[in-house]
Amino acid sequence: AKPYEKAVDGGLLPDANGKEPNPGGQTEGSKWQRPRLSRKSLMKCCLVKWIIASTTQQGPDSSDSDLELSMVRHQPEGLEQLQAQTQFTRKELQSLYRGFKNECPSGLVDEETFKSIYSQFFPQGDATTYAHFLFNAFDMDRNGSIRFEDFVLGLSVLLRGSVTEKLRWAFNLYDINKDGYITKEEMMAIMTSIYDMMGRYTLPSVRDDSPGEHVEKFFQKMDRNRDGVVTIDEFIETCQKDENIMASMQLFENVI
Amino acid sequence: MAAGVATWLPFARAAAVGWLPLAKKTMPKPPVDNSSRSDEILYLNVSGVRFQTWKNTLDRYPDTLLGSSEKEFFFNEDTEEYFFDRDHEMFRHILNFYRTGKLHYPRHECIQAFDEELAFYGIVPEIIGDCCMEEYRDRKKENQERLAEDTEANESMDAPLPPDSTPRERLWRAFENPHTSTMALVFYYVTGFFIAVSVIANVVETVPCRPPEGRIKDLPCGEKYQLAFFCMDTACVLIFTFEYLMRLFAAPSRCKFMRSVMSVIDVVAIMPYYIGLVMPENEDVSGAFVTLRVFRVFRIFKFSRHSQGLRILGYTLKSCASELGFLLFSLTMAIIIFATVMFYAEKGTKGSTFTSIPASFWYTIVTMTTLGYGDMVPNTIAGKIFGSICSLSGVLVIALPVPVIVSNFSRIYHQNQRADKRRAQQKVRLARIRMAKKGTTNAFLQYKEDRALGGRDSDSTALCVKNRSAFEHQHHHLLHCLEKTTNHEFTDEMTYSELCMTESVGFRTSRSTSLSSQQGAQNNPTGCCPRRARRRAAMRLANSTASVSRGSVQELDTLHIKTTSIPPQTRSSLNAQADDLKLNCGEQDFTAAIISIPTPPANTPDESLPPSPAPIPGILRNTRATAFTHETVKISSL
């Protein structure tokens, strides 16, 4: 079931019929009438509007109303559904949601917040670019924010999934435009962002061609048919043949 | 790191799977986490109010008390909860900090209480959220200022003179704090009187008096009674000069003194007289001399040494310098603007008084301050319009900085009031502390007496034992141990001072052998009591054998001793110094002098001291004397 979204705002609530109220507007069936020097028409006069605008505090009010309309709240799917979709136990899901909700009371993580959170783990370098890629990897329906379901589904794959699923997830991360192929440019972007996270003070220091060199090695290893792109099958096959990679896949299982 | 970071760490770690296919080297092994995986609810009992929270919540801040293993010290196995004997209202804020990551400061709480709670729970105050940080800082600064004033007030004025101050220092002190000695006070009032006399003379000498015979025009009194005024002026100037020179001599830093405001005022007040003496009766110069006499009015500022209110006013103006500067600047701007406008508005009119822009300045000032003398009045319509705008804006501009100055003055004035009140409070508090100490000492002496009484009079001891708490028992035992350690005894002030009074008679007694030798070396001619001790010893010769000589004379009130130069002395050593001793009670400032306390012979064969041939058994306090009467020797009877 799709999660429903409640638009909560203090101002214009849709009434029971779903019709939006018309603030200050004219009722239906209005014909053009001669402008009379009534209070209403005076108020519409530009000069008067300008005077009133400059004397009253209108700025914050208008932005407030904008804010209220856009502040949506998201409730996740039920616990049972999530249990079915992921490999987490009920208690684990409860614990995860409590932490998530505490950090993001609105139930959604937008990209800026995500970047700032992720950057805190890598203080020496600049983690924003990689966080951007990571965000896109989690945000499966590409709506610009991570909901709890995305979060938990991603974590389920990473922590409880099979090796193939994890490799698929990694491929999805590297494939920036999600077209099924990893090009050299995409890999270069990913690699640069990873090296960016290291920052300036490293031993040996990160040279300008370090990411490029790393990309070359990657392609040499992964790109079987030397066509300049890495497909998902090439990727999975190569990784399964590499014992180091296979062994390291078990590393993070105990994180939660 | 913030709370959120700890929550997101597992996620960041999981996302590291994305690096695995790219890794150049093998990954390290992850840390083994032995802690229980499942989250549990902890119970925190704070003075009876039960709080419950997830363990994870507390683990967010591992360097605080609740987040670390330190809380295990407070775990109560019986009730399976963590018990804290602290304020539960403030605990609410602490716990909210764990939950939300933001620490708030409750405005109605005392800042020090809050700080103490934070210190207890190991939370650094710097993480208070922005919403409450300003309030917290303001209150903290205010509190610190108040405490600083406290210590300052303590040290500055009422501290007694160090005994080795030179006459110069004493003189300076007399000048700065007139209430310390009578002479200073007298001098203070005399100078005040002469300042008043001088100022009045300056004023009166310009009043027109009836002309003497032969003249029609009224003369100012100054010229009629020229000699009288001159003599008065001379006298005043002499006094002021003398005072100034004395201050200059006594000042600890002459350069600083000469640069201070008061000294400048002093100089300015007396210079005209001397210049007038020196100046020849030259026509040209005497005009200048007349202007110099104006400076004589500065003598009135000398009153600021005598009046605290004036000083406060001066200090306020100094501290509001920026506001005053702003006022002046904005006024100047407005004056120039309006003067220019008025000048050009009134330029055409015939017979206009606005002859130039500077001439219009006068009009603008008079109008902006709403004085409105009416000597310059605009006649044109434009002039009148601008004139009215000028007067309205004048009110506004002047009204703006004034409240700031007023609030500054009020704050400083109240600070001063507080300082005075605090001084009075300190005195009361010190008196109370003294009384409390005396009470403790008396209680301790009581305890010893009762211990000595011991089995002899079980009823009475049982009674008084009941009235004492376990704390007191232990405290007394502790003091007793100290006595045994140092081989001296506590006593109280009264008896000690009485002994000092009756010091005059001194006669030797036989030296005790063992103890004297070591301590004899440390003799110190400040104990007056040895003589008394010797007297007692003489009186007690009859009863020598049984009673154990205990302790010796010393000054041991560790709480309140001011001079520390008196090492403890045994009675015997004091005996030894009989000749060197002089009555020196005045120098010591104790609240409890120490006099040896004898014990009844039967009960306590007091261990440490071998019976000296010259025991001093007199009990030197006139408190309970139930079983002791035959042995007590009241000091007054000596």
PDB file of N, CA, C and O in Angstrom, chain B residues 448-505:
ATOM      1  N   LYS B 448      34.621  15.811  75.945  1.00  0.00           N
ATOM      2  CA  LYS B 448      35.778  15.275  76.660  1.00  0.00           C
ATOM      3  C   LYS B 448      35.504  15.132  78.136  1.00  0.00           C
ATOM      4  O   LYS B 448      35.880  14.150  78.775  1.00  0.00           O
ATOM      5  N   GLU B 449      34.803  16.100  78.601  1.00  0.00           N
ATOM      6  CA  GLU B 449      34.443  16.060  80.001  1.00  0.00           C
ATOM      7  C   GLU B 449      33.608  14.836  80.284  1.00  0.00           C
ATOM      8  O   GLU B 449      33.821  14.111  81.260  1.00  0.00           O
ATOM      9  N   ASP B 450      32.683  14.606  79.386  1.00  0.00           N
ATOM     10  CA  ASP B 450      31.803  13.467  79.609  1.00  0.00           C
ATOM     11  C   ASP B 450      32.556  12.158  79.499  1.00  0.00           C
ATOM     12  O   ASP B 450      32.301  11.217  80.240  1.00  0.00           O
ATOM     13  N   ARG B 451      33.462  12.144  78.557  1.00  0.00           N
ATOM     14  CA  ARG B 451      34.258  10.928  78.429  1.00  0.00           C
ATOM     15  C   ARG B 451      35.035  10.671  79.688  1.00  0.00           C
ATOM     16  O   ARG B 451      35.167   9.550  80.162  1.00  0.00           O
ATOM     17  N   ALA B 452      35.563  11.764  80.191  1.00  0.00           N
ATOM     18  CA  ALA B 452      36.329  11.625  81.425  1.00  0.00           C
ATOM     19  C   ALA B 452      35.431  11.172  82.556  1.00  0.00           C
ATOM     20  O   ALA B 452      35.772  10.289  83.323  1.00  0.00           O
ATOM     21  N   LEU B 453      34.272  11.780  82.590  1.00  0.00           N
ATOM     22  CA  LEU B 453      33.321  11.375  83.610  1.00  0.00           C
ATOM     23  C   LEU B 453      33.023   9.906  83.497  1.00  0.00           C
ATOM     24  O   LEU B 453      32.971   9.175  84.467  1.00  0.00           O
ATOM     25  N   GLY B 454      32.811   9.546  82.248  1.00  0.00           N
ATOM     26  CA  GLY B 454      32.731   8.127  81.917  1.00  0.00           C
ATOM     27  C   GLY B 454      31.822   7.331  82.811  1.00  0.00           C
ATOM     28  O   GLY B 454      30.631   7.594  82.934  1.00  0.00           O
ATOM     29  N   GLY B 455      32.399   6.369  83.474  1.00  0.00           N
ATOM     30  CA  GLY B 455      31.545   5.480  84.257  1.00  0.00           C
ATOM     31  C   GLY B 455      31.135   6.060  85.586  1.00  0.00           C
ATOM     32  O   GLY B 455      30.308   5.502  86.279  1.00  0.00           O
ATOM     33  N   ARG B 456      31.721   7.189  85.887  1.00  0.00           N
ATOM     34  CA  ARG B 456      31.473   7.672  87.248  1.00  0.00           C
ATOM     35  C   ARG B 456      30.032   8.081  87.452  1.00  0.00           C
ATOM     36  O   ARG B 456      29.396   7.749  88.427  1.00  0.00           O
ATOM     37  N   ASP B 457      29.558   8.828  86.474  1.00  0.00           N
ATOM     38  CA  ASP B 457      28.197   9.317  86.652  1.00  0.00           C
ATOM     39  C   ASP B 457      27.395   8.952  85.414  1.00  0.00           C
ATOM     40  O   ASP B 457      27.213   9.745  84.511  1.00  0.00           O
ATOM     41  N   SER B 458      26.989   7.718  85.407  1.00  0.00           N
ATOM     42  CA  SER B 458      26.462   7.197  84.145  1.00  0.00           C
ATOM     43  C   SER B 458      25.199   7.908  83.714  1.00  0.00           C
ATOM     44  O   SER B 458      24.954   8.117  82.536  1.00  0.00           O
ATOM     45  N   ASP B 459      24.393   8.320  84.661  1.00  0.00           N
ATOM     46  CA  ASP B 459      23.118   8.920  84.250  1.00  0.00           C
ATOM     47  C   ASP B 459      23.320  10.188  83.459  1.00  0.00           C
ATOM     48  O   ASP B 459      22.794  10.360  82.362  1.00  0.00           O
ATOM     49  N   SER B 460      24.137  11.038  84.043  1.00  0.00           N
ATOM     50  CA  SER B 460      24.272  12.325  83.364  1.00  0.00           C
ATOM     51  C   SER B 460      24.939  12.156  82.019  1.00  0.00           C
ATOM     52  O   SER B 460      24.580  12.799  81.037  1.00  0.00           O
ATOM     53  N   THR B 461      25.920  11.259  81.986  1.00  0.00           N
ATOM     54  CA  THR B 461      26.572  11.094  80.684  1.00  0.00           C
ATOM     55  C   THR B 461      25.620  10.492  79.673  1.00  0.00           C
ATOM     56  O   THR B 461      25.597  10.875  78.514  1.00  0.00           O
ATOM     57  N   ALA B 462      24.824   9.554  80.151  1.00  0.00           N
ATOM     58  CA  ALA B 462      23.861   8.975  79.214  1.00  0.00           C
ATOM     59  C   ALA B 462      22.954  10.054  78.641  1.00  0.00           C
ATOM     60  O   ALA B 462      22.651  10.103  77.456  1.00  0.00           O
ATOM     61  N   LEU B 463      22.566  10.950  79.530  1.00  0.00           N
ATOM     62  CA  LEU B 463      21.687  12.032  79.087  1.00  0.00           C
ATOM     63  C   LEU B 463      22.341  12.861  77.991  1.00  0.00           C
ATOM     64  O   LEU B 463      21.769  13.107  76.948  1.00  0.00           O
ATOM     65  N   CYS B 464      23.542  13.292  78.296  1.00  0.00           N
ATOM     66  CA  CYS B 464      24.131  14.195  77.304  1.00  0.00           C
ATOM     67  C   CYS B 464      24.562  13.444  76.073  1.00  0.00           C
ATOM     68  O   CYS B 464      24.628  14.010  74.991  1.00  0.00           O
ATOM     69  N   VAL B 465      24.847  12.171  76.240  1.00  0.00           N
ATOM     70  CA  VAL B 465      25.212  11.417  75.036  1.00  0.00           C
ATOM     71  C   VAL B 465      24.029  11.345  74.090  1.00  0.00           C
ATOM     72  O   VAL B 465      24.151  11.438  72.884  1.00  0.00           O
ATOM     73  N   LYS B 466      22.867  11.207  74.683  1.00  0.00           N
ATOM     74  CA  LYS B 466      21.684  11.073  73.832  1.00  0.00           C
ATOM     75  C   LYS B 466      21.473  12.315  72.981  1.00  0.00           C
ATOM     76  O   LYS B 466      21.019  12.256  71.863  1.00  0.00           O
ATOM     77  N   ASN B 467      21.817  13.453  73.556  1.00  0.00           N
ATOM     78  CA  ASN B 467      21.526  14.668  72.817  1.00  0.00           C
ATOM     79  C   ASN B 467      22.457  14.882  71.649  1.00  0.00           C
ATOM     80  O   ASN B 467      22.244  15.742  70.828  1.00  0.00           O
ATOM     81  N   ARG B 468      23.508  14.118  71.580  1.00  0.00           N
ATOM     82  CA  ARG B 468      24.466  14.355  70.515  1.00  0.00           C
ATOM     83  C   ARG B 468      24.257  13.367  69.395  1.00  0.00           C
ATOM     84  O   ARG B 468      24.017  12.207  69.611  1.00  0.00           O
ATOM     85  N   SER B 469      24.395  13.842  68.209  1.00  0.00           N
ATOM     86  CA  SER B 469      24.158  12.959  67.069  1.00  0.00           C
ATOM     87  C   SER B 469      25.392  12.116  66.811  1.00  0.00           C
ATOM     88  O   SER B 469      26.470  12.358  67.341  1.00  0.00           O
ATOM     89  N   ALA B 470      25.217  11.145  65.938  1.00  0.00           N
ATOM     90  CA  ALA B 470      26.351  10.295  65.573  1.00  0.00           C
ATOM     91  C   ALA B 470      27.445  11.144  64.938  1.00  0.00           C
ATOM     92  O   ALA B 470      28.636  10.926  65.159  1.00  0.00           O
ATOM     93  N   PHE B 471      27.013  12.118  64.166  1.00  0.00           N
ATOM     94  CA  PHE B 471      27.996  13.002  63.532  1.00  0.00           C
ATOM     95  C   PHE B 471      28.857  13.693  64.561  1.00  0.00           C
ATOM     96  O   PHE B 471      30.079  13.762  64.460  1.00  0.00           O
ATOM     97  N   GLU B 472      28.198  14.193  65.587  1.00  0.00           N
ATOM     98  CA  GLU B 472      28.964  14.915  66.587  1.00  0.00           C
ATOM     99  C   GLU B 472      29.924  13.997  67.301  1.00  0.00           C
ATOM    100  O   GLU B 472      31.073  14.370  67.576  1.00  0.00           O
ATOM    101  N   HIS B 473      29.442  12.801  67.578  1.00  0.00           N
ATOM    102  CA  HIS B 473      30.321  11.841  68.242  1.00  0.00           C
ATOM    103  C   HIS B 473      31.583  11.633  67.435  1.00  0.00           C
ATOM    104  O   HIS B 473      32.704  11.673  67.955  1.00  0.00           O
ATOM    105  N   GLN B 474      31.377  11.396  66.159  1.00  0.00           N
ATOM    106  CA  GLN B 474      32.531  11.114  65.319  1.00  0.00           C
ATOM    107  C   GLN B 474      33.433  12.336  65.198  1.00  0.00           C
ATOM    108  O   GLN B 474      34.652  12.217  65.181  1.00  0.00           O
ATOM    109  N   HIS B 475      32.792  13.499  65.110  1.00  0.00           N
ATOM    110  CA  HIS B 475      33.581  14.718  65.016  1.00  0.00           C
ATOM    111  C   HIS B 475      34.418  14.914  66.254  1.00  0.00           C
ATOM    112  O   HIS B 475      35.608  15.257  66.186  1.00  0.00           O
ATOM    113  N   HIS B 476      33.816  14.679  67.382  1.00  0.00           N
ATOM    114  CA  HIS B 476      34.559  14.867  68.618  1.00  0.00           C
ATOM    115  C   HIS B 476      35.676  13.864  68.753  1.00  0.00           C
ATOM    116  O   HIS B 476      36.773  14.184  69.234  1.00  0.00           O
ATOM    117  N   HIS B 477      35.363  12.666  68.300  1.00  0.00           N
ATOM    118  CA  HIS B 477      36.418  11.661  68.336  1.00  0.00           C
ATOM    119  C   HIS B 477      37.595  12.089  67.477  1.00  0.00           C
ATOM    120  O   HIS B 477      38.764  11.917  67.843  1.00  0.00           O
ATOM    121  N   LEU B 478      37.265  12.671  66.352  1.00  0.00           N
ATOM    122  CA  LEU B 478      38.313  13.138  65.454  1.00  0.00           C
ATOM    123  C   LEU B 478      39.172  14.212  66.105  1.00  0.00           C
ATOM    124  O   LEU B 478      40.407  14.176  66.047  1.00  0.00           O
ATOM    125  N   LEU B 479      38.507  15.165  66.750  1.00  0.00           N
ATOM    126  CA  LEU B 479      39.259  16.232  67.402  1.00  0.00           C
ATOM    127  C   LEU B 479      40.119  15.659  68.518  1.00  0.00           C
ATOM    128  O   LEU B 479      41.251  16.100  68.748  1.00  0.00           O
ATOM    129  N   HIS B 480      39.543  14.681  69.163  1.00  0.00           N
ATOM    130  CA  HIS B 480      40.290  14.041  70.230  1.00  0.00           C
ATOM    131  C   HIS B 480      41.550  13.385  69.697  1.00  0.00           C
ATOM    132  O   HIS B 480      42.629  13.486  70.286  1.00  0.00           O
ATOM    133  N   CYS B 481      41.400  12.733  68.535  1.00  0.00           N
ATOM    134  CA  CYS B 481      42.568  12.102  67.923  1.00  0.00           C
ATOM    135  C   CYS B 481      43.631  13.145  67.597  1.00  0.00           C
ATOM    136  O   CYS B 481      44.828  12.910  67.780  1.00  0.00           O
ATOM    137  N   LEU B 482      43.161  14.291  67.121  1.00  0.00           N
ATOM    138  CA  LEU B 482      44.124  15.347  66.790  1.00  0.00           C
ATOM    139  C   LEU B 482      44.869  15.803  68.027  1.00  0.00           C
ATOM    140  O   LEU B 482      46.078  16.040  68.010  1.00  0.00           O
ATOM    141  N   GLU B 483      44.121  15.910  69.098  1.00  0.00           N
ATOM    142  CA  GLU B 483      44.778  16.302  70.338  1.00  0.00           C
ATOM    143  C   GLU B 483      45.857  15.320  70.709  1.00  0.00           C
ATOM    144  O   GLU B 483      46.964  15.691  71.111  1.00  0.00           O
ATOM    145  N   LYS B 484      45.510  14.047  70.590  1.00  0.00           N
ATOM    146  CA  LYS B 484      46.480  13.027  70.942  1.00  0.00           C
ATOM    147  C   LYS B 484      47.677  13.060  70.025  1.00  0.00           C
ATOM    148  O   LYS B 484      48.807  12.816  70.431  1.00  0.00           O
ATOM    149  N   THR B 485      47.421  13.361  68.777  1.00  0.00           N
ATOM    150  CA  THR B 485      48.518  13.392  67.828  1.00  0.00           C
ATOM    151  C   THR B 485      49.519  14.482  68.182  1.00  0.00           C
ATOM    152  O   THR B 485      50.728  14.268  68.156  1.00  0.00           O
ATOM    153  N   THR B 486      48.981  15.648  68.480  1.00  0.00           N
ATOM    154  CA  THR B 486      49.878  16.765  68.703  1.00  0.00           C
ATOM    155  C   THR B 486      50.243  16.946  70.155  1.00  0.00           C
ATOM    156  O   THR B 486      51.077  17.778  70.487  1.00  0.00           O
ATOM    157  N   ASN B 487      49.562  16.186  70.964  1.00  0.00           N
ATOM    158  CA  ASN B 487      49.861  16.264  72.381  1.00  0.00           C
ATOM    159  C   ASN B 487      49.517  17.626  72.959  1.00  0.00           C
ATOM    160  O   ASN B 487      50.172  18.108  73.867  1.00  0.00           O
ATOM    161  N   HIS B 488      48.511  18.231  72.398  1.00  0.00           N
ATOM    162  CA  HIS B 488      47.992  19.479  72.949  1.00  0.00           C
ATOM    163  C   HIS B 488      46.497  19.354  73.065  1.00  0.00           C
ATOM    164  O   HIS B 488      45.908  18.438  72.533  1.00  0.00           O
ATOM    165  N   GLU B 489      45.936  20.312  73.754  1.00  0.00           N
ATOM    166  CA  GLU B 489      44.500  20.194  73.961  1.00  0.00           C
ATOM    167  C   GLU B 489      43.770  21.432  73.525  1.00  0.00           C
ATOM    168  O   GLU B 489      44.295  22.529  73.539  1.00  0.00           O
ATOM    169  N   PHE B 490      42.531  21.219  73.210  1.00  0.00           N
ATOM    170  CA  PHE B 490      41.671  22.342  72.843  1.00  0.00           C
ATOM    171  C   PHE B 490      41.130  23.006  74.092  1.00  0.00           C
ATOM    172  O   PHE B 490      40.918  22.370  75.106  1.00  0.00           O
ATOM    173  N   THR B 491      40.917  24.287  73.946  1.00  0.00           N
ATOM    174  CA  THR B 491      40.136  24.916  74.986  1.00  0.00           C
ATOM    175  C   THR B 491      39.380  26.072  74.342  1.00  0.00           C
ATOM    176  O   THR B 491      39.434  26.245  73.131  1.00  0.00           O
ATOM    177  N   ASP B 492      38.727  26.867  75.140  1.00  0.00           N
ATOM    178  CA  ASP B 492      37.927  27.924  74.524  1.00  0.00           C
ATOM    179  C   ASP B 492      38.513  29.302  74.813  1.00  0.00           C
ATOM    180  O   ASP B 492      39.402  29.483  75.628  1.00  0.00           O
ATOM    181  N   GLU B 493      37.933  30.220  74.111  1.00  0.00           N
ATOM    182  CA  GLU B 493      38.520  31.554  74.062  1.00  0.00           C
ATOM    183  C   GLU B 493      38.491  32.258  75.405  1.00  0.00           C
ATOM    184  O   GLU B 493      39.447  32.894  75.813  1.00  0.00           O
ATOM    185  N   MET B 494      37.353  32.065  76.034  1.00  0.00           N
ATOM    186  CA  MET B 494      37.153  32.822  77.269  1.00  0.00           C
ATOM    187  C   MET B 494      38.243  32.532  78.268  1.00  0.00           C
ATOM    188  O   MET B 494      38.895  33.413  78.808  1.00  0.00           O
ATOM    189  N   THR B 495      38.415  31.243  78.475  1.00  0.00           N
ATOM    190  CA  THR B 495      39.369  30.853  79.490  1.00  0.00           C
ATOM    191  C   THR B 495      40.773  31.250  79.076  1.00  0.00           C
ATOM    192  O   THR B 495      41.582  31.668  79.908  1.00  0.00           O
ATOM    193  N   TYR B 496      41.016  31.156  77.792  1.00  0.00           N
ATOM    194  CA  TYR B 496      42.348  31.507  77.345  1.00  0.00           C
ATOM    195  C   TYR B 496      42.617  32.989  77.575  1.00  0.00           C
ATOM    196  O   TYR B 496      43.682  33.382  78.071  1.00  0.00           O
ATOM    197  N   SER B 497      41.656  33.794  77.226  1.00  0.00           N
ATOM    198  CA  SER B 497      41.886  35.228  77.393  1.00  0.00           C
ATOM    199  C   SER B 497      41.954  35.593  78.851  1.00  0.00           C
ATOM    200  O   SER B 497      42.719  36.456  79.257  1.00  0.00           O
ATOM    201  N   GLU B 498      41.178  34.879  79.637  1.00  0.00           N
ATOM    202  CA  GLU B 498      41.265  35.145  81.060  1.00  0.00           C
ATOM    203  C   GLU B 498      42.657  34.838  81.574  1.00  0.00           C
ATOM    204  O   GLU B 498      43.226  35.585  82.352  1.00  0.00           O
ATOM    205  N   LEU B 499      43.168  33.750  81.063  1.00  0.00           N
ATOM    206  CA  LEU B 499      44.512  33.400  81.480  1.00  0.00           C
ATOM    207  C   LEU B 499      45.495  34.469  81.067  1.00  0.00           C
ATOM    208  O   LEU B 499      46.405  34.824  81.810  1.00  0.00           O
ATOM    209  N   CYS B 500      45.278  34.979  79.891  1.00  0.00           N
ATOM    210  CA  CYS B 500      46.197  35.998  79.425  1.00  0.00           C
ATOM    211  C   CYS B 500      46.138  37.219  80.320  1.00  0.00           C
ATOM    212  O   CYS B 500      47.144  37.874  80.568  1.00  0.00           O
ATOM    213  N   MET B 501      44.917  37.471  80.786  1.00  0.00           N
ATOM    214  CA  MET B 501      44.785  38.637  81.657  1.00  0.00           C
ATOM    215  C   MET B 501      45.588  38.463  82.926  1.00  0.00           C
ATOM    216  O   MET B 501      46.282  39.367  83.384  1.00  0.00           O
ATOM    217  N   THR B 502      45.476  37.284  83.458  1.00  0.00           N
ATOM    218  CA  THR B 502      46.127  37.063  84.738  1.00  0.00           C
ATOM    219  C   THR B 502      47.552  36.633  84.552  1.00  0.00           C
ATOM    220  O   THR B 502      48.124  35.949  85.385  1.00  0.00           O
ATOM    221  N   GLU B 503      48.103  37.042  83.458  1.00  0.00           N
ATOM    222  CA  GLU B 503      49.432  36.596  83.089  1.00  0.00           C
ATOM    223  C   GLU B 503      50.509  37.196  83.954  1.00  0.00           C
ATOM    224  O   GLU B 503      51.612  36.701  84.058  1.00  0.00           O
ATOM    225  N   SER B 504      50.170  38.285  84.520  1.00  0.00           N
ATOM    226  CA  SER B 504      51.225  39.103  85.105  1.00  0.00           C
ATOM    227  C   SER B 504      52.076  38.353  86.108  1.00  0.00           C
ATOM    228  O   SER B 504      53.286  38.492  86.136  1.00  0.00           O
ATOM    229  N   VAL B 505      51.413  37.583  86.879  1.00  0.00           N
ATOM    230  CA  VAL B 505      52.205  36.864  87.873  1.00  0.00           C
ATOM    231  C   VAL B 505      52.846  35.664  87.237  1.00  0.00           C
ATOM    232  O   VAL B 505      52.183  34.809  86.692  1.00  0.00           O
TER     233      VAL B 505
END
